[in-house]
DNA sequence: GAATGTTGTCCGAAATATCGGACTTGCCGT
DNA sequence: ACGGCAAGTCCGATATTTCGGACAACATTC
């Protein structure tokens, strides 16, 4: 295998499995795009075929079609493909069409510019947390964006705000058990997690340190809808050794921005 | 017709026309997405069917699939569909994967924040100009983004830089005749256009006023590759009555940013 | 330089996705 | 209340797309 890509799941087409291997082109394409998004790197066609369980001849056929439409681009001359400009155009149309996100973009950009630190706008999708907007700061100590990548709720500061409308037992049944296990093997205690959530609601913000990454602190503030439910968060991702005074003033910035995005009380 | 959408072209599937109306699902989907991007507004399914020349039952079937994959979203409860979050995720992956664009994002954001005015990053696609990145200023006097929308080269300030590696006769044969006709019916004189281009190359920037829009001025500076060819531009879109001193300092900002994005001489 | 593996193209067969049209439901104006 | 129109669902037939496998062109290894 010339590329370090591992088969992830031998994705079974999409939706329901079909008895024989045959699938619609559109379902193959959806699987292909999801696969590229998971890998987040230009990928060779043969690897796509293997890892998505799509016949090789079919992938070649579809990739040709998609490259022509600029949904995909051939990269580097090393026979890899990745997303093309059309995805950016359609994605921009989406961002502009959603009121809250359009406003959040201004806030996130402003926060990142003001502070020089990475600022994000996050929401839930199902029982997972994900980054919707990411504005790298001047420091930019994390290069690869994680936009649209699902992450377990307990791994994140924002997650502690996004479930704060649920009762403790609802929270624990909402979040899958395995999501309390951090990537480094540590396990987040359920009662501590619930305690954090109560604390966060009281404070109007949340801070976590060294959760996913040993040297990173996250600061987050809640964006609330008319019913005071937290529908999104806005946050900073900063080095853990940032001074307390600086952190305090960043929290104030966050709360002000979050307030602007929230439906007025 | 309950919606003000006009049939644009009765799009003939994609690629080559097929004798009978039958087409692949993937080609139908590509036509559908391009259609939404052209309209840039949530659209009813029946209208999509009519305007793309796709059978109604087929569109319903495909839209269901795409909504499930979050490529599309049902909007408003008024039965319209538009792009969904997946497009944003894939589009972000694209932006992050292209070196020049990733760097340009920082510059454009910075310029918009500094000046409070709308800043853009533009490139050619075929013989058309298009906006790749758009950061609205605080003023934000133009709401709808035009990201990924093809515009005739002569209509734009940046266009006068993007063709400056061609000889005069090459330029005139590169740009379609009808592209010299402005939306308001005026026609751009070819020799004036060529003169502008020469001037722009000499100055290292270009300014246009009241081209597409009577009250708008555009300032643009060239991003050049190793062979000194202009491969992109970075620009401001400002009210035409902006003071000269302010414009001058904005031009300096532009040139500095464009220089940073260019391959060093 | 033979053996082995990888990339990309091509082709015919068969399984099936697309399509047309019928049908239901709901809305609107008269 | 009624007729006309649009939205959305459903179903069977058939034109077409997917798929497997063969093949050629290169690259890599021993």
Coordinates of C-alpha atoms (C1' of nucleotides) in Angstrom, one line a residue:
Chain A
X1 CA 0.0 0.0 0.0
X2 CA 1.8 3.1 -1.2
X3 CA -0.2 5.4 1.0
X4 CA -0.6 5.1 4.7
X5 CA -4.4 4.9 4.5
X6 CA -6.1 2.2 6.5
X7 CA -9.4 0.7 5.6
X8 CA -11.7 2.2 8.2
X9 CA -14.8 0.2 8.0
X10 CA -15.2 -1.2 4.5
X11 CA -18.2 1.1 4.3
X12 CA -21.3 -0.9 3.3
X13 CA -22.6 1.4 0.5
X14 CA -24.9 3.8 2.3
X15 CA -28.3 3.5 4.0
X16 CA -29.4 -0.1 3.7
X17 CA -27.1 -2.7 2.6
X18 CA -28.0 -4.3 -0.8
X19 CA -27.8 -8.0 -1.2
X20 CA -25.4 -8.1 -4.1
X21 CA -22.8 -5.3 -4.3
X22 CA -24.7 -3.1 -6.7
X23 CA -25.4 0.5 -5.7
X24 CA -26.6 3.7 -7.3
X25 CA -24.0 6.1 -8.5
X26 CA -25.2 8.9 -6.2
X27 CA -24.8 6.7 -3.2
X28 CA -21.3 5.8 -4.3
X29 CA -20.5 9.5 -4.7
X30 CA -21.9 10.3 -1.2
X31 CA -19.7 7.6 0.3
X32 CA -16.7 8.8 -1.6
X33 CA -17.1 12.4 -0.4
X34 CA -17.7 11.3 3.2
X35 CA -14.6 9.2 2.9
X36 CA -12.4 12.1 1.7
X37 CA -13.8 14.3 4.5
X38 CA -12.9 11.7 7.1
X39 CA -9.4 11.3 5.8
X40 CA -9.0 15.1 5.1
X41 CA -6.2 14.5 2.6
X42 CA -5.9 14.0 -1.1
X43 CA -6.3 10.3 -1.7
X44 CA -5.5 7.8 -4.5
X45 CA -8.4 6.5 -6.5
X46 CA -7.5 2.9 -5.9
X47 CA -7.5 3.5 -2.1
X48 CA -10.9 5.1 -2.3
X49 CA -12.2 2.1 -4.1
X50 CA -10.8 -0.3 -1.6
X51 CA -11.8 1.7 1.5
X52 CA -15.3 2.5 0.4
X53 CA -16.0 -1.0 -1.0
X54 CA -16.7 0.5 -4.4
X55 CA -15.6 -1.4 -7.6
X56 CA -12.6 0.2 -9.1
X57 CA -14.1 0.7 -12.5
X58 CA -17.0 2.5 -11.0
X59 CA -14.8 4.9 -9.0
X60 CA -12.8 5.8 -12.1
X61 CA -16.0 6.5 -13.9
X62 CA -17.5 8.6 -11.2
X63 CA -14.3 10.5 -10.4
X64 CA -14.1 11.6 -14.1
X65 CA -17.6 12.9 -13.9
X66 CA -17.0 14.7 -10.6
X67 CA -13.7 16.2 -11.8
X68 CA -15.4 17.6 -14.8
X69 CA -18.0 19.2 -12.6
X70 CA -15.2 20.6 -10.3
X71 CA -16.6 18.8 -7.3
X72 CA -13.2 17.0 -7.2
X73 CA -9.7 18.0 -8.3
X74 CA -6.8 15.8 -9.4
X75 CA -3.9 16.8 -7.2
X76 CA -0.1 17.0 -7.5
X77 CA 0.1 14.9 -10.6
X78 CA 0.5 12.0 -8.2
X79 CA -2.9 10.6 -9.1
X80 CA -4.7 11.7 -5.9
X81 CA -8.0 13.4 -5.8
X82 CA -9.5 15.8 -3.3
X83 CA -12.4 18.3 -3.1
X84 CA -12.6 20.9 -5.8
X85 CA -13.7 24.5 -5.9
X86 CA -17.4 23.8 -6.5
X87 CA -17.7 22.5 -2.9
X88 CA -16.4 25.8 -1.7
X89 CA -19.0 27.7 -3.7
X90 CA -21.9 25.6 -2.6
X91 CA -20.6 25.7 1.0
X92 CA -20.4 29.5 0.9
X93 CA -24.0 29.6 -0.3
X94 CA -25.0 27.5 2.7
X95 CA -23.2 29.7 5.2
X96 CA -24.8 32.8 3.7
X97 CA -28.2 31.2 3.8
X98 CA -28.3 30.5 7.6
X99 CA -28.9 33.6 9.6
X100 CA -27.2 32.5 12.8
X101 CA -24.1 31.3 11.0
X102 CA -23.8 34.4 8.9
X103 CA -23.7 36.5 12.1
X104 CA -21.4 34.1 13.9
X105 CA -18.9 34.4 11.1
X106 CA -18.5 38.1 11.8
X107 CA -18.1 37.5 15.5
X108 CA -15.6 34.6 15.1
X109 CA -13.5 36.6 12.7
X110 CA -13.5 39.6 15.0
X111 CA -12.5 37.6 18.1
X112 CA -9.6 35.9 16.2
X113 CA -8.4 39.2 14.9
X114 CA -8.7 41.0 18.2
X115 CA -7.0 38.4 20.3
X116 CA -4.7 36.7 17.8
X117 CA -6.0 33.3 19.0
X118 CA -8.0 30.6 17.3
X119 CA -11.7 31.2 17.6
X120 CA -14.5 28.8 16.8
X121 CA -18.3 28.4 16.5
X122 CA -19.7 25.0 17.5
X123 CA -22.9 23.1 17.4
X124 CA -24.3 19.7 18.1
X125 CA -25.2 17.2 15.3
X126 CA -27.0 14.3 16.8
X127 CA -25.1 13.2 19.9
X128 CA -21.8 14.6 18.7
X129 CA -20.1 18.0 18.9
X130 CA -18.7 19.7 15.9
X131 CA -16.9 22.8 14.8
X132 CA -18.9 24.8 12.3
X133 CA -16.6 27.8 11.9
X134 CA -12.9 28.1 12.7
X135 CA -10.8 31.2 12.4
X136 CA -7.2 30.5 13.0
X137 CA -5.4 33.1 15.1
X138 CA -2.0 34.5 14.2
X139 CA -0.4 31.9 16.4
X140 CA -2.1 29.1 14.5
X141 CA -0.6 26.3 16.5
X142 CA -3.0 23.8 15.1
X143 CA -2.9 23.7 11.3
X144 CA -5.5 21.2 10.1
X145 CA -9.0 22.4 10.5
X146 CA -11.5 20.2 12.1
X147 CA -14.5 21.7 10.6
X148 CA -17.4 19.3 10.3
X149 CA -15.6 16.5 12.2
X150 CA -17.7 14.8 14.8
X151 CA -16.2 14.7 18.3
X152 CA -17.6 13.1 21.5
X153 CA -19.3 15.8 23.6
X154 CA -17.3 15.1 26.8
X155 CA -14.1 15.8 25.1
X156 CA -14.9 19.5 24.6
X157 CA -15.5 22.6 26.6
X158 CA -18.5 23.6 24.5
X159 CA -20.0 20.2 25.0
X160 CA -20.6 21.1 28.6
X161 CA -22.8 24.0 27.6
X162 CA -24.6 22.4 24.6
X163 CA -26.4 19.8 26.8
X164 CA -27.2 22.0 29.7
X165 CA -30.9 22.0 29.0
X166 CA -31.1 18.3 29.8
X167 CA -31.5 16.7 33.2
X168 CA -28.5 14.7 34.6
X169 CA -30.0 11.3 33.7
X170 CA -31.0 12.5 30.3
X171 CA -27.5 13.7 29.6
X172 CA -26.0 10.4 30.6
X173 CA -28.4 8.4 28.4
X174 CA -28.0 10.9 25.5
X175 CA -24.2 10.5 25.4
X176 CA -22.8 7.1 24.3
X177 CA -20.8 5.4 27.1
X178 CA -17.6 5.2 25.0
X179 CA -17.6 8.9 24.5
X180 CA -16.4 9.4 28.0
X181 CA -13.1 7.7 27.1
X182 CA -10.5 10.2 26.0
X183 CA -8.1 9.5 23.1
X184 CA -5.2 9.0 25.6
X185 CA -7.1 6.3 27.5
X186 CA -8.2 8.4 30.5
X187 CA -11.9 8.2 31.3
X188 CA -14.0 11.2 32.3
X189 CA -15.9 10.6 35.5
X190 CA -19.6 11.0 34.9
X191 CA -20.2 12.9 38.1
X192 CA -17.4 15.3 37.4
X193 CA -18.8 15.9 34.0
X194 CA -22.3 16.6 35.4
X195 CA -20.7 18.9 38.0
X196 CA -18.9 20.8 35.2
X197 CA -22.1 21.3 33.4
X198 CA -23.8 22.8 36.5
X199 CA -20.8 25.0 37.1
X200 CA -20.8 26.2 33.5
X201 CA -24.4 27.1 33.6
X202 CA -23.9 29.1 36.7
X203 CA -20.8 30.9 35.4
X204 CA -22.2 31.6 32.0
X205 CA -19.0 30.2 30.5
X206 CA -16.8 27.1 30.7
X207 CA -13.1 26.5 30.7
X208 CA -11.3 23.1 30.2
X209 CA -7.6 22.3 30.1
X210 CA -5.7 19.4 28.7
X211 CA -8.7 17.4 27.7
X212 CA -8.0 16.2 24.2
X213 CA -4.6 17.8 24.0
X214 CA -2.3 18.2 27.0
X215 CA -1.2 21.8 26.2
X216 CA -4.5 23.3 25.2
X217 CA -7.1 25.3 27.1
X218 CA -10.6 25.9 25.7
X219 CA -12.8 28.8 26.7
X220 CA -16.5 28.7 25.6
X221 CA -19.6 30.8 26.0
X222 CA -23.2 29.7 25.2
X223 CA -25.4 31.1 22.4
X224 CA -29.0 30.7 23.5
X225 CA -32.4 30.7 21.7
X226 CA -35.7 32.2 22.8
X227 CA -36.2 29.3 25.3
X228 CA -32.8 29.9 26.8
X229 CA -31.5 26.6 25.3
X230 CA -27.9 26.5 24.3
X231 CA -28.0 26.0 20.5
X232 CA -24.4 26.8 19.8
X233 CA -21.2 28.0 21.5
X234 CA -18.5 30.4 20.6
X235 CA -15.0 29.7 21.9
X236 CA -11.3 30.2 22.0
X237 CA -8.6 27.5 21.7
X238 CA -5.5 28.7 23.4
X239 CA -2.2 27.5 24.9
X240 CA -2.7 26.2 28.4
X241 CA -0.1 28.5 29.8
X242 CA -1.9 31.7 28.8
X243 CA -2.0 34.2 31.7
X244 CA -5.0 34.3 34.0
X245 CA -5.7 38.0 33.4
X246 CA -5.6 37.5 29.7
X247 CA -7.9 34.5 29.9
X248 CA -10.4 36.6 32.0
X249 CA -10.5 39.3 29.4
X250 CA -11.0 36.7 26.6
X251 CA -13.9 35.2 28.5
X252 CA -15.5 38.7 28.6
X253 CA -15.1 39.0 24.9
X254 CA -16.6 35.6 24.4
X255 CA -19.6 36.3 26.5
X256 CA -20.2 39.6 24.8
X257 CA -20.1 37.9 21.4
X258 CA -22.3 35.0 22.5
X259 CA -24.8 37.5 23.9
X260 CA -25.0 39.3 20.5
X261 CA -25.7 36.0 18.8
X262 CA -28.3 34.9 21.3
X263 CA -32.0 35.8 21.1
X264 CA -32.5 38.7 23.5
X265 CA -33.9 37.6 26.8
Chain B
X1 CA -45.8 30.1 -11.2
X2 CA -45.7 30.7 -7.5
X3 CA -42.0 31.6 -7.5
X4 CA -40.4 34.2 -9.7
X5 CA -37.9 31.8 -11.1
X6 CA -37.6 31.7 -14.9
X7 CA -36.5 28.8 -16.9
X8 CA -32.9 29.6 -17.8
X9 CA -32.0 27.3 -20.5
X10 CA -34.0 24.1 -20.0
X11 CA -30.6 22.6 -19.1
X12 CA -29.9 19.6 -21.4
X13 CA -28.8 17.2 -18.7
X14 CA -25.0 17.6 -18.6
X15 CA -22.2 17.0 -21.0
X16 CA -23.7 15.6 -24.2
X17 CA -27.3 15.6 -24.8
X18 CA -28.9 12.2 -24.8
X19 CA -31.5 11.2 -27.4
X20 CA -34.3 10.4 -25.1
X21 CA -34.6 12.3 -21.8
X22 CA -33.0 9.6 -19.6
X23 CA -29.9 10.6 -17.6
X24 CA -27.8 9.3 -14.7
X25 CA -28.7 10.3 -11.2
X26 CA -25.3 11.8 -10.6
X27 CA -25.7 14.1 -13.7
X28 CA -29.1 15.1 -12.5
X29 CA -27.6 16.0 -9.1
X30 CA -24.8 18.0 -10.6
X31 CA -27.4 20.0 -12.6
X32 CA -29.5 20.5 -9.5
X33 CA -26.6 21.9 -7.5
X34 CA -25.5 24.2 -10.2
X35 CA -29.0 25.4 -10.6
X36 CA -29.3 26.2 -6.9
X37 CA -25.9 28.0 -7.0
X38 CA -27.1 30.1 -9.9
X39 CA -30.3 31.1 -8.2
X40 CA -28.6 31.5 -4.8
X41 CA -31.9 31.1 -3.0
X42 CA -33.9 28.2 -1.5
X43 CA -36.0 26.8 -4.3
X44 CA -39.1 24.6 -4.5
X45 CA -38.7 21.1 -5.8
X46 CA -41.2 21.5 -8.6
X47 CA -39.3 24.6 -9.9
X48 CA -36.1 22.7 -9.9
X49 CA -37.7 20.0 -11.9
X50 CA -39.0 22.4 -14.4
X51 CA -35.9 24.6 -14.7
X52 CA -33.4 21.8 -15.0
X53 CA -35.5 19.6 -17.2
X54 CA -35.5 16.8 -14.8
X55 CA -38.7 14.6 -14.3
X56 CA -40.5 15.5 -11.1
X57 CA -40.5 12.0 -9.7
X58 CA -36.7 11.8 -10.2
X59 CA -36.1 15.1 -8.4
X60 CA -38.1 14.0 -5.4
X61 CA -36.2 10.8 -5.2
X62 CA -32.8 12.5 -5.5
X63 CA -33.7 15.3 -3.1
X64 CA -34.6 12.7 -0.4
X65 CA -31.3 11.1 -0.8
X66 CA -29.4 14.3 -0.7
X67 CA -31.3 15.6 2.3
X68 CA -30.4 12.5 4.2
X69 CA -26.8 13.0 3.4
X70 CA -27.1 16.7 4.5
X71 CA -26.0 17.9 1.1
X72 CA -29.3 19.7 1.0
X73 CA -31.7 21.0 3.6
X74 CA -35.4 21.5 3.6
X75 CA -36.1 25.1 4.5
X76 CA -38.7 27.1 6.3
X77 CA -41.3 24.4 6.1
X78 CA -42.4 26.0 2.9
X79 CA -41.1 23.1 0.8
X80 CA -38.0 24.7 -0.5
X81 CA -34.6 23.2 -0.5
X82 CA -31.1 24.7 -0.4
X83 CA -27.6 23.6 0.3
X84 CA -26.9 21.8 3.5
X85 CA -24.0 21.7 6.0
X86 CA -22.1 18.9 4.3
X87 CA -21.3 21.3 1.4
X88 CA -19.7 23.7 3.9
X89 CA -17.6 20.9 5.4
X90 CA -16.4 19.8 2.1
X91 CA -15.8 23.3 0.9
X92 CA -13.7 24.0 4.0
X93 CA -11.6 21.0 3.3
X94 CA -11.0 22.4 -0.1
X95 CA -9.9 25.8 1.1
X96 CA -7.5 24.3 3.6
X97 CA -6.0 22.1 1.0
X98 CA -5.0 24.8 -1.4
X99 CA -1.9 26.7 -0.1
X100 CA -2.5 30.0 -1.8
X101 CA -6.1 30.2 -0.8
X102 CA -5.3 29.3 2.8
X103 CA -2.9 32.2 3.0
X104 CA -5.2 34.5 1.1
X105 CA -7.9 33.8 3.7
X106 CA -5.7 35.4 6.4
X107 CA -5.0 38.4 4.3
X108 CA -8.5 39.0 3.3
X109 CA -9.8 38.7 6.8
X110 CA -7.2 41.0 8.0
X111 CA -7.8 43.7 5.4
X112 CA -11.6 43.6 6.1
X113 CA -11.1 43.9 9.8
X114 CA -8.5 46.7 9.5
X115 CA -10.4 48.8 7.1
X116 CA -14.0 47.9 7.9
X117 CA -14.6 47.5 4.1
X118 CA -15.4 44.4 2.0
X119 CA -12.3 42.6 0.8
X120 CA -12.1 39.9 -1.8
X121 CA -9.7 37.4 -3.4
X122 CA -10.4 36.7 -7.0
X123 CA -9.1 34.4 -9.8
X124 CA -10.0 33.4 -13.4
X125 CA -11.9 30.4 -14.3
X126 CA -11.7 29.9 -18.1
X127 CA -12.5 33.3 -19.6
X128 CA -14.5 34.5 -16.7
X129 CA -13.6 36.3 -13.5
X130 CA -14.8 35.0 -10.1
X131 CA -14.7 35.8 -6.4
X132 CA -13.1 33.0 -4.5
X133 CA -13.0 34.6 -1.0
X134 CA -15.2 37.4 0.3
X135 CA -15.0 39.0 3.7
X136 CA -17.8 41.6 4.2
X137 CA -16.7 44.8 6.0
X138 CA -18.6 46.3 8.9
X139 CA -20.4 48.5 6.4
X140 CA -21.6 45.4 4.4
X141 CA -23.5 47.4 1.8
X142 CA -23.8 44.4 -0.4
X143 CA -25.5 41.5 1.3
X144 CA -25.6 38.6 -1.0
X145 CA -22.2 37.0 -1.6
X146 CA -21.1 36.4 -5.1
X147 CA -18.6 33.7 -4.3
X148 CA -18.1 31.4 -7.3
X149 CA -20.3 33.4 -9.7
X150 CA -18.8 33.9 -13.1
X151 CA -18.5 37.5 -14.2
X152 CA -17.2 38.9 -17.5
X153 CA -13.6 40.1 -17.1
X154 CA -14.1 43.6 -18.4
X155 CA -16.7 44.3 -15.7
X156 CA -14.2 44.1 -13.0
X157 CA -11.1 45.9 -11.7
X158 CA -9.3 42.6 -11.0
X159 CA -10.0 41.5 -14.6
X160 CA -7.6 44.2 -15.8
X161 CA -4.8 42.6 -13.9
X162 CA -5.6 39.0 -14.5
X163 CA -5.0 39.1 -18.2
X164 CA -1.9 41.4 -18.1
X165 CA 0.4 38.6 -19.2
X166 CA -1.3 38.4 -22.6
X167 CA -0.6 40.6 -25.7
X168 CA -3.4 43.0 -26.7
X169 CA -4.7 40.9 -29.6
X170 CA -4.5 37.8 -27.4
X171 CA -6.6 39.6 -24.8
X172 CA -9.3 40.6 -27.3
X173 CA -9.6 37.1 -28.7
X174 CA -9.5 35.6 -25.2
X175 CA -12.5 37.6 -24.0
X176 CA -15.9 37.0 -25.7
X177 CA -17.3 40.0 -27.5
X178 CA -20.5 40.2 -25.5
X179 CA -18.5 40.5 -22.3
X180 CA -17.7 44.1 -23.1
X181 CA -21.3 45.0 -22.7
X182 CA -22.2 46.1 -19.2
X183 CA -25.4 45.1 -17.5
X184 CA -26.8 48.7 -17.9
X185 CA -26.3 48.5 -21.7
X186 CA -23.1 50.6 -21.9
X187 CA -20.3 49.1 -23.9
X188 CA -16.6 49.2 -22.7
X189 CA -14.4 50.5 -25.5
X190 CA -11.7 47.9 -26.3
X191 CA -8.9 50.4 -26.6
X192 CA -9.8 52.0 -23.3
X193 CA -9.8 48.5 -21.7
X194 CA -6.4 47.8 -23.1
X195 CA -5.1 51.1 -22.0
X196 CA -6.4 50.4 -18.4
X197 CA -4.5 47.1 -18.5
X198 CA -1.2 48.8 -19.4
X199 CA -1.8 51.5 -16.8
X200 CA -2.6 48.9 -14.2
X201 CA 0.6 47.0 -14.9
X202 CA 2.6 50.2 -14.6
X203 CA 1.0 51.3 -11.3
X204 CA 1.0 47.9 -9.7
X205 CA -2.7 48.3 -8.9
X206 CA -5.9 49.2 -10.5
X207 CA -9.0 51.3 -9.6
X208 CA -12.4 51.3 -11.3
X209 CA -15.5 53.2 -10.5
X210 CA -19.1 52.8 -11.4
X211 CA -18.5 49.8 -13.6
X212 CA -21.2 47.2 -12.7
X213 CA -22.6 49.4 -10.0
X214 CA -22.9 53.1 -10.2
X215 CA -21.9 53.8 -6.6
X216 CA -19.1 51.4 -6.2
X217 CA -15.3 51.7 -6.5
X218 CA -13.0 48.7 -6.7
X219 CA -9.3 48.7 -5.8
X220 CA -7.3 45.7 -6.7
X221 CA -3.6 44.5 -6.6
X222 CA -2.0 41.5 -8.4
X223 CA -0.8 38.3 -6.8
X224 CA 2.0 37.0 -9.1
X225 CA 3.6 33.6 -9.5
X226 CA 7.3 32.8 -10.2
X227 CA 7.0 33.9 -13.8
X228 CA 5.4 37.2 -12.7
X229 CA 2.1 36.2 -14.2
X230 CA -0.9 37.5 -12.3
X231 CA -2.7 34.4 -10.9
X232 CA -5.1 36.1 -8.6
X233 CA -6.0 39.5 -7.2
X234 CA -6.8 40.8 -3.8
X235 CA -9.2 43.8 -3.7
X236 CA -11.5 46.2 -1.8
X237 CA -15.1 47.0 -2.8
X238 CA -15.9 50.4 -1.4
X239 CA -18.4 53.3 -1.8
X240 CA -17.4 55.5 -4.7
X241 CA -17.4 58.6 -2.5
X242 CA -14.6 57.3 -0.3
X243 CA -12.0 60.0 0.3
X244 CA -8.8 60.0 -1.9
X245 CA -6.4 59.9 1.1
X246 CA -8.3 56.9 2.5
X247 CA -8.2 55.1 -0.9
X248 CA -4.5 55.7 -1.2
X249 CA -3.8 54.0 2.1
X250 CA -6.1 51.2 1.2
X251 CA -4.2 50.7 -2.0
X252 CA -1.0 50.5 0.1
X253 CA -2.5 47.8 2.3
X254 CA -3.6 45.8 -0.8
X255 CA -0.2 45.9 -2.4
X256 CA 1.4 44.8 0.8
X257 CA -0.9 41.8 1.1
X258 CA -0.6 40.9 -2.6
X259 CA 3.1 41.0 -2.2
X260 CA 2.9 38.6 0.7
X261 CA 0.9 36.1 -1.4
X262 CA 3.1 36.5 -4.4
X263 CA 6.1 34.3 -5.0
X264 CA 9.1 36.4 -4.1
X265 CA 10.8 38.0 -7.1
Chain C
dG1 C1' 15.4 -8.9 -16.8
dA2 C1' 11.8 -11.6 -15.0
dA3 C1' 8.5 -11.4 -11.6
dT4 C1' 5.2 -8.8 -9.2
dG5 C1' 2.2 -5.0 -8.3
dT6 C1' -0.2 -0.7 -9.5
dT7 C1' -2.8 2.5 -12.5
dG8 C1' -6.0 3.3 -15.7
dT9 C1' -9.0 1.8 -19.8
dC10 C1' -12.4 -0.9 -22.1
dC11 C1' -16.2 -4.1 -22.9
dG12 C1' -20.5 -6.9 -22.6
dA13 C1' -24.1 -8.6 -19.5
dA14 C1' -27.5 -8.2 -16.2
dA15 C1' -29.5 -5.9 -12.4
dT16 C1' -31.9 -1.8 -11.5
dA17 C1' -32.6 3.2 -11.3
dT18 C1' -35.0 6.5 -13.9
dC19 C1' -39.1 7.9 -15.9
dG20 C1' -44.1 8.7 -17.1
dG21 C1' -48.2 8.8 -15.6
dA22 C1' -51.8 7.9 -12.5
dC23 C1' -53.4 9.1 -8.0
dT24 C1' -54.2 11.5 -3.4
dT25 C1' -54.3 15.5 -0.8
dG26 C1' -54.6 20.2 0.1
dC27 C1' -55.0 25.0 -1.3
dC28 C1' -57.1 28.9 -3.5
dG29 C1' -60.3 31.8 -5.9
dT30 C1' -64.8 32.2 -7.6
Chain D
dA1 C1' -69.3 23.9 -3.0
dC2 C1' -66.8 23.3 -6.9
dG3 C1' -63.1 23.4 -10.3
dG4 C1' -58.5 24.0 -11.2
dC5 C1' -53.8 23.8 -9.9
dA6 C1' -49.7 22.5 -7.3
dA7 C1' -47.4 19.2 -4.1
dG8 C1' -46.1 14.9 -3.1
dT9 C1' -46.4 9.6 -3.4
dC10 C1' -46.4 5.3 -5.8
dC11 C1' -45.7 1.7 -9.3
dG12 C1' -44.3 -1.1 -13.2
dA13 C1' -41.4 -1.2 -17.5
dT14 C1' -37.3 -0.7 -19.9
dA15 C1' -33.3 1.9 -21.3
dT16 C1' -29.1 2.3 -19.0
dT17 C1' -25.6 2.2 -15.6
dT18 C1' -22.9 -0.5 -12.7
dC19 C1' -19.9 -4.1 -12.3
dG20 C1' -16.4 -7.8 -13.0
dG21 C1' -12.8 -9.1 -15.4
dA22 C1' -9.5 -8.8 -19.0
dC23 C1' -5.8 -6.0 -20.7
dA24 C1' -2.0 -2.6 -21.6
dA25 C1' 1.3 0.4 -19.8
dC26 C1' 4.4 1.5 -16.2
dA27 C1' 6.9 1.0 -11.9
dT28 C1' 9.4 -1.6 -8.4
dT29 C1' 11.8 -5.4 -6.5
dC30 C1' 15.0 -9.1 -6.3

